[in-house]
mmCIF file of C-alpha atoms in Angstrom:
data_model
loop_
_atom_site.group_PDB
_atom_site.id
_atom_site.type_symbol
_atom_site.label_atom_id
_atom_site.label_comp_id
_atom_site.label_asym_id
_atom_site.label_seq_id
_atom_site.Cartn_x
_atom_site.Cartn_y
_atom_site.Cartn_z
ATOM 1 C CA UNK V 27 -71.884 31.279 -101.786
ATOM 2 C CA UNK V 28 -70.116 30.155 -98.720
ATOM 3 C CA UNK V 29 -70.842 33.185 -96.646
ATOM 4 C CA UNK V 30 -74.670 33.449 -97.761
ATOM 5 C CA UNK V 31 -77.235 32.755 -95.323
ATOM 6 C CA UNK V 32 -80.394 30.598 -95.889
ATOM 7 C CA UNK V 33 -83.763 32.441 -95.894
ATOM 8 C CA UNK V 34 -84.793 33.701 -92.883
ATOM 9 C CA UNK V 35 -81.729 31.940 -91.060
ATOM 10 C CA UNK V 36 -79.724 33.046 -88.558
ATOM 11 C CA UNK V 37 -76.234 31.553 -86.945
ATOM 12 C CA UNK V 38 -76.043 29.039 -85.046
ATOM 13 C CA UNK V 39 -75.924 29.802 -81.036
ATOM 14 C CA UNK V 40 -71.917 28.491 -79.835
ATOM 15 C CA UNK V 41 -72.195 25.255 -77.912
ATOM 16 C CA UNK V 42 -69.504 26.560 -75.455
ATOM 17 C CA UNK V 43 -69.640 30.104 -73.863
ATOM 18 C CA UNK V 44 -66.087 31.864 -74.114
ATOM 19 C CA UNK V 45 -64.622 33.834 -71.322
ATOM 20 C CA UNK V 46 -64.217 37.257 -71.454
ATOM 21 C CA UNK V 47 -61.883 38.904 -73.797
ATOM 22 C CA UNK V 48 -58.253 38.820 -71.847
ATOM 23 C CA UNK V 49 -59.568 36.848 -68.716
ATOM 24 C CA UNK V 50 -58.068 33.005 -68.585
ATOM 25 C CA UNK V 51 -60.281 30.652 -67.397
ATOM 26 C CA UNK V 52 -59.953 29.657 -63.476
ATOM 27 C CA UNK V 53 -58.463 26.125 -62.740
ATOM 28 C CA UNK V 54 -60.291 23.690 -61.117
ATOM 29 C CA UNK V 55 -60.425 23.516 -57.268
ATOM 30 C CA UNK V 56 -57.793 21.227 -56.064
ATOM 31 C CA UNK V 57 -59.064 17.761 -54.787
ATOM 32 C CA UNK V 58 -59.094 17.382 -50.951
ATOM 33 C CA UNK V 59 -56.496 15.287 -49.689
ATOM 34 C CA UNK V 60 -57.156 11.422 -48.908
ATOM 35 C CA UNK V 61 -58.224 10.106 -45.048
ATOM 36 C CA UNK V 62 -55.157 8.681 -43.441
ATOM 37 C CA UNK V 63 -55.296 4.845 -44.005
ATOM 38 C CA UNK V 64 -56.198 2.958 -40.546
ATOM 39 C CA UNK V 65 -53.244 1.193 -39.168
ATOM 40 C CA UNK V 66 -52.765 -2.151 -40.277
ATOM 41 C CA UNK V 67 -54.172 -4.980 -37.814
ATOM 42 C CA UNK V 68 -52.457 -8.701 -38.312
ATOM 43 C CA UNK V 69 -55.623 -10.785 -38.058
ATOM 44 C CA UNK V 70 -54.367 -13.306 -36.510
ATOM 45 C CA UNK V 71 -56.561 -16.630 -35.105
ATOM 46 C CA UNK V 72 -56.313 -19.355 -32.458
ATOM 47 C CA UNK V 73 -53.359 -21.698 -33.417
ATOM 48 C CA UNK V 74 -55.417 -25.088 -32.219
ATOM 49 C CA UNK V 75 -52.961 -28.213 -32.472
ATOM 50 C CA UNK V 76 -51.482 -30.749 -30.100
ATOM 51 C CA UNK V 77 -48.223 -29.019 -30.103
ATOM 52 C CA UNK V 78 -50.181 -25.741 -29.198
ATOM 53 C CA UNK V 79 -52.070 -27.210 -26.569
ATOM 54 C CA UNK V 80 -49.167 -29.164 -25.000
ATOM 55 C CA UNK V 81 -47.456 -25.737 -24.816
ATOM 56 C CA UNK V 82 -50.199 -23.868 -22.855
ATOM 57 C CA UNK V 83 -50.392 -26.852 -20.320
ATOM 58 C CA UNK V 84 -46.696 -27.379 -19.624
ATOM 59 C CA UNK V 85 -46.420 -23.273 -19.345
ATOM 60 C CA UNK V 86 -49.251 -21.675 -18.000
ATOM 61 C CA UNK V 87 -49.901 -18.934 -17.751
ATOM 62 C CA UNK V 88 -46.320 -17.753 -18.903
ATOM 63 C CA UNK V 89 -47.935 -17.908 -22.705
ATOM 64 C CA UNK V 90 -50.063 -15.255 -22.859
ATOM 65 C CA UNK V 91 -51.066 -16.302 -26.670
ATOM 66 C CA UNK V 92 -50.656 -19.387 -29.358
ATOM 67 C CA UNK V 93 -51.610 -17.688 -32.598
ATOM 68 C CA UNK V 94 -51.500 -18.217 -36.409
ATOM 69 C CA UNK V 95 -51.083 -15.987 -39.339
ATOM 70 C CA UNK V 96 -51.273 -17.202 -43.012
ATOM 71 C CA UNK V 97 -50.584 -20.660 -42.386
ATOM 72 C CA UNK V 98 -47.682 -18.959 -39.639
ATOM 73 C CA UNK V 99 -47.414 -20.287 -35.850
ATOM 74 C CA UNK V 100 -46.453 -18.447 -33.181
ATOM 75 C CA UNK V 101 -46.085 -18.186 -29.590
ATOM 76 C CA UNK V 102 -45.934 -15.430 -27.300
ATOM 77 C CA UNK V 103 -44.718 -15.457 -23.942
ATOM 78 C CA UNK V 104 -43.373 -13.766 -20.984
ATOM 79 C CA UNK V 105 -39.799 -12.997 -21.367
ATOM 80 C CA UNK V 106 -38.945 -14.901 -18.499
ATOM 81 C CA UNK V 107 -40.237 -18.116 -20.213
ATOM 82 C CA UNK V 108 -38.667 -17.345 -23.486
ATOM 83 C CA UNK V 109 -35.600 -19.387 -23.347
ATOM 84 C CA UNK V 110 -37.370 -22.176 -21.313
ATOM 85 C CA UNK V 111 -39.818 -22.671 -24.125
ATOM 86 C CA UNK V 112 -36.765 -22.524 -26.984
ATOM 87 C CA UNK V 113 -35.393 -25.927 -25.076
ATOM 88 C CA UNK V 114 -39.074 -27.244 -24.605
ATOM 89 C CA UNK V 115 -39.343 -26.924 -28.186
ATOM 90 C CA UNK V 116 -35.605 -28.136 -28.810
ATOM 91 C CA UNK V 117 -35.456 -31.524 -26.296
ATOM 92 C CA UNK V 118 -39.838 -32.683 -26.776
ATOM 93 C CA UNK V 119 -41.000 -31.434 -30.138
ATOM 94 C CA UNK V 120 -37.875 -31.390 -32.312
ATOM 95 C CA UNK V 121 -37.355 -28.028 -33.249
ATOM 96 C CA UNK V 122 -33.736 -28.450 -33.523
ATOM 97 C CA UNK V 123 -32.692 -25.160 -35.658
ATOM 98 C CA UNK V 124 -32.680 -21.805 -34.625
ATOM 99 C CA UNK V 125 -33.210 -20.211 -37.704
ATOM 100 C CA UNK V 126 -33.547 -16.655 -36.474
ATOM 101 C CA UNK V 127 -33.858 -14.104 -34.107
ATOM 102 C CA UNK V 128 -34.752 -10.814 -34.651
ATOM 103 C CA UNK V 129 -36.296 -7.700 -33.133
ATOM 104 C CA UNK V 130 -39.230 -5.386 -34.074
ATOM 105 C CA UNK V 131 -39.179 -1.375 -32.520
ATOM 106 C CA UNK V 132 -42.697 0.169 -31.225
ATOM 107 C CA UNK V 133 -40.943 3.608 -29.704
ATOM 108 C CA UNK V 134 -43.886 4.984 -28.498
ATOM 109 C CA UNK V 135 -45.267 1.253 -26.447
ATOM 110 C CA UNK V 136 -44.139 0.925 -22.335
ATOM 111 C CA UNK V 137 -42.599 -2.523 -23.634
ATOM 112 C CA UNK V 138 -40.909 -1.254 -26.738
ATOM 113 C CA UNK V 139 -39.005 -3.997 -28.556
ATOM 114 C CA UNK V 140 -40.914 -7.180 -29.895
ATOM 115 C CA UNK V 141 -37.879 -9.726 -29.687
ATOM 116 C CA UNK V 142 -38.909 -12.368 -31.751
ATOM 117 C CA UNK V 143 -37.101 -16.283 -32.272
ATOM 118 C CA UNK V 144 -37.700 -18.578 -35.237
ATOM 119 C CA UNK V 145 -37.151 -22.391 -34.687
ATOM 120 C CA UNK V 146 -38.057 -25.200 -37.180
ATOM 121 C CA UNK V 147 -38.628 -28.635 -37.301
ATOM 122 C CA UNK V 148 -36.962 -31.011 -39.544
ATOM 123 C CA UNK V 149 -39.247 -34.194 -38.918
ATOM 124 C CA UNK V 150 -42.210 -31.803 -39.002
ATOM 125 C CA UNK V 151 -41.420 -29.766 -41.351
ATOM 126 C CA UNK V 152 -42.831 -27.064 -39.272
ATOM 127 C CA UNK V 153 -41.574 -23.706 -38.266
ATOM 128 C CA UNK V 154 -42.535 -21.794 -34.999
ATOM 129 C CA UNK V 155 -42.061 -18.102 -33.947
ATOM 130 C CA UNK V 156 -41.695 -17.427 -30.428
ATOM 131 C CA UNK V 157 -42.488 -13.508 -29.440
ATOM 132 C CA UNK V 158 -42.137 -11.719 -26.276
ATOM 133 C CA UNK V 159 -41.878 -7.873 -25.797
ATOM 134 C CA UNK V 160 -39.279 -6.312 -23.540
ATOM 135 C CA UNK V 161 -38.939 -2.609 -22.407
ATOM 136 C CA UNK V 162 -35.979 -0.210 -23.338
ATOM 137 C CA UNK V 163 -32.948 -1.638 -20.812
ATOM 138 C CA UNK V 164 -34.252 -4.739 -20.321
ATOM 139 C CA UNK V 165 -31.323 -7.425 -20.608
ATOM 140 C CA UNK V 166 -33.211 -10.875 -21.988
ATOM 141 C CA UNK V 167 -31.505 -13.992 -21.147
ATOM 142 C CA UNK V 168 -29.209 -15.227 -23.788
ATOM 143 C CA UNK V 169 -30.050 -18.634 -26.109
ATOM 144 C CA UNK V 170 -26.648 -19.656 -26.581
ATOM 145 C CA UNK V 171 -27.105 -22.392 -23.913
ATOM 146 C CA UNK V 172 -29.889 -23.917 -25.905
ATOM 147 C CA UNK V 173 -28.570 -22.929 -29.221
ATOM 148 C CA UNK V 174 -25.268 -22.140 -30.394
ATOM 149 C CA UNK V 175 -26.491 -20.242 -33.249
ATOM 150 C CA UNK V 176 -27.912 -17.592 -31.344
ATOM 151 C CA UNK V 177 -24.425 -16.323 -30.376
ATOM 152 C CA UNK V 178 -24.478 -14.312 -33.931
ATOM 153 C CA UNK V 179 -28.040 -13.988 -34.334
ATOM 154 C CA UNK V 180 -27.864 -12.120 -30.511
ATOM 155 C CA UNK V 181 -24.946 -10.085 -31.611
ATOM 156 C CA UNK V 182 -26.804 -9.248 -34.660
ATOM 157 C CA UNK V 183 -29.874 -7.890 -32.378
ATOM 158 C CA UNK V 184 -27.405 -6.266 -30.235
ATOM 159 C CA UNK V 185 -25.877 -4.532 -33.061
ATOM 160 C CA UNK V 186 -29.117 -3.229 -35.087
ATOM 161 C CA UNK V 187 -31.353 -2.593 -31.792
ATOM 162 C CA UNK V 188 -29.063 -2.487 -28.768
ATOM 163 C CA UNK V 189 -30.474 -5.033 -26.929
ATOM 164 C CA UNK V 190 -28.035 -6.541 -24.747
ATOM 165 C CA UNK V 191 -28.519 -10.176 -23.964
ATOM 166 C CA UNK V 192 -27.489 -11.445 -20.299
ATOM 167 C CA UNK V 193 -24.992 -14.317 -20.226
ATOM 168 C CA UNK V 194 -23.263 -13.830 -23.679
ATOM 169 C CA UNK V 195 -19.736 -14.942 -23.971
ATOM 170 C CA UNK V 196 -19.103 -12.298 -26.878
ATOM 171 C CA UNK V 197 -21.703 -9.571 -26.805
ATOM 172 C CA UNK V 198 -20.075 -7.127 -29.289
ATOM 173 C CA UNK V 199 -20.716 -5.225 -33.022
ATOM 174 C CA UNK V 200 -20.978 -8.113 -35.571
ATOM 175 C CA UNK V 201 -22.105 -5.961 -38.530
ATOM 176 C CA UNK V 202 -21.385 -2.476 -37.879
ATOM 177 C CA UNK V 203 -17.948 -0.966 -36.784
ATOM 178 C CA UNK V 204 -16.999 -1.964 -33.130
ATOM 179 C CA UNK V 205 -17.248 1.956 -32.080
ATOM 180 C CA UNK V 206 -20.318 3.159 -34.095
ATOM 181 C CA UNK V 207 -22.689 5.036 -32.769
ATOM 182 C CA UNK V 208 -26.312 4.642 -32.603
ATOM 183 C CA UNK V 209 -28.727 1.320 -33.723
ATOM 184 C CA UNK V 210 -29.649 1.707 -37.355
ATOM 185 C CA UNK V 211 -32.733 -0.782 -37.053
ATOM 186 C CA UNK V 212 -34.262 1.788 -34.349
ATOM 187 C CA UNK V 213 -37.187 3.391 -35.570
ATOM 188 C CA UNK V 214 -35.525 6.741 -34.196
ATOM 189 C CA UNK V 215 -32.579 6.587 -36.528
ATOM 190 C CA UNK V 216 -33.004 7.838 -39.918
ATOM 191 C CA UNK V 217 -32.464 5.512 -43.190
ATOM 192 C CA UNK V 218 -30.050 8.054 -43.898
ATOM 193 C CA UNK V 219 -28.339 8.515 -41.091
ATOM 194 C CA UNK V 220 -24.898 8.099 -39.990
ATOM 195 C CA UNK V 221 -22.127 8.294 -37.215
ATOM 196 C CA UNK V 222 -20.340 11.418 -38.917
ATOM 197 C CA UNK V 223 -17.783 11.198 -36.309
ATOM 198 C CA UNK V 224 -16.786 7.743 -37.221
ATOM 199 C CA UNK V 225 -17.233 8.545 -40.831
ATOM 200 C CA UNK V 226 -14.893 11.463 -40.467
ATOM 201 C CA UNK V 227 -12.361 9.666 -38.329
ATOM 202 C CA UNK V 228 -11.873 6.400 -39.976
ATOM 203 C CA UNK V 229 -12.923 7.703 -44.320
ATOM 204 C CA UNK V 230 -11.475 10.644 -43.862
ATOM 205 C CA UNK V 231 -14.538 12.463 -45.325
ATOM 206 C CA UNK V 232 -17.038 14.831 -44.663
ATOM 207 C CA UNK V 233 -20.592 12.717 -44.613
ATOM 208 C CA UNK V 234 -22.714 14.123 -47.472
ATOM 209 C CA UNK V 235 -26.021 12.919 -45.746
#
């Protein structure tokens, strides 16, 4: 029968203890959280060229670096020798079009805005960054003399990072409302924040942010 037991046999021993009658078992311990990730460090190298080398002897010690980053170029100088290298570039080595300028925000560095230009070559077929970092206030000079394009771009800059650029003919809001308040590329202003005054004023609603 089913329920018989062999001769001198006795029941198997359970694999698996149970817990006590009416007692759940415990969870497991949570896992300790991860180590913070180290900051990220570009790796950048030595950008060795003619163009590179003709740079550091026509400006001195005014370029503090000539660098290159996956197959990227880039020059950084004093901001004092920014525009001066732009027409360099421009009138000896043929980068004709601005393509870009733009601004990176390091709140917490003495010299808190990287202010960055992008120029390319059309003969070349090369592009170049040129970098220099400015403090908060700090009015660079402005590239429209060199480049007409940068009378956008500069508003642009102005607009998302309130830098204000010495020597513009228009210096005003190209993106954002004339009378908004606040610089939303700032590091210090929240993805999700906005001038509820203006918002209120001009939408007639009550910001839901």
């Amino acid at each position: 029968m089913a329920d018989e037991q062999k001769p001198g046999g006795s029941p198997a021993p359970s694999s698996k203890p149970s817990p006590p009658s009416g007692q759940p078992a415990k969870p497991a311990p949570p896992k300790p959280p991860a180590p913070p990730k180290p900051p990220a460090v570009m790796a950048a190298t030595p950008w060795e060229s003619e163009l590179a080398r003709d740079i550091k002897e026509q400006f001195g010690d005014a370029v503090t670096a000539t660098s290159t980053y996956v197959g990227q170029n880039f020059v950084v100088t004093r901001p004092d020798a920014a525009i001066a290298l732009l027409e360099y570039l421009k009138m000896e080595a043929g980068f004709d079009y601005l393509v870009d300028i733009t601004a990176a925000d390091w709140p917490k560095r003495a010299e808190r805005f990287d202010l960055v230009y992008v120029v390319y070559s059309f003969s070349r077929n090369e592009r170049v960054r040129i970098k220099t970092a400015i403090p908060e206030g700090f009015q660079p000079a402005t590239a429209v003399g060199v480049h007409l394009a940068a009378n956008w771009l500069e508003r642009e800059v102005f607009d998302m990072f309130g830098i204000a650029f010495a020597g513009h003919p228009d210096l005003r809001r190209i993106l954002m409302p004339e009378d908004w308040q606040g610089y939303p590329l700032r590091k210090d202003y929240s993805i999700i924040q906005q001038d509820e005054r203006w918002v209120r004023e001009n939408l007639n609603i009550e910001s839901g942010q």
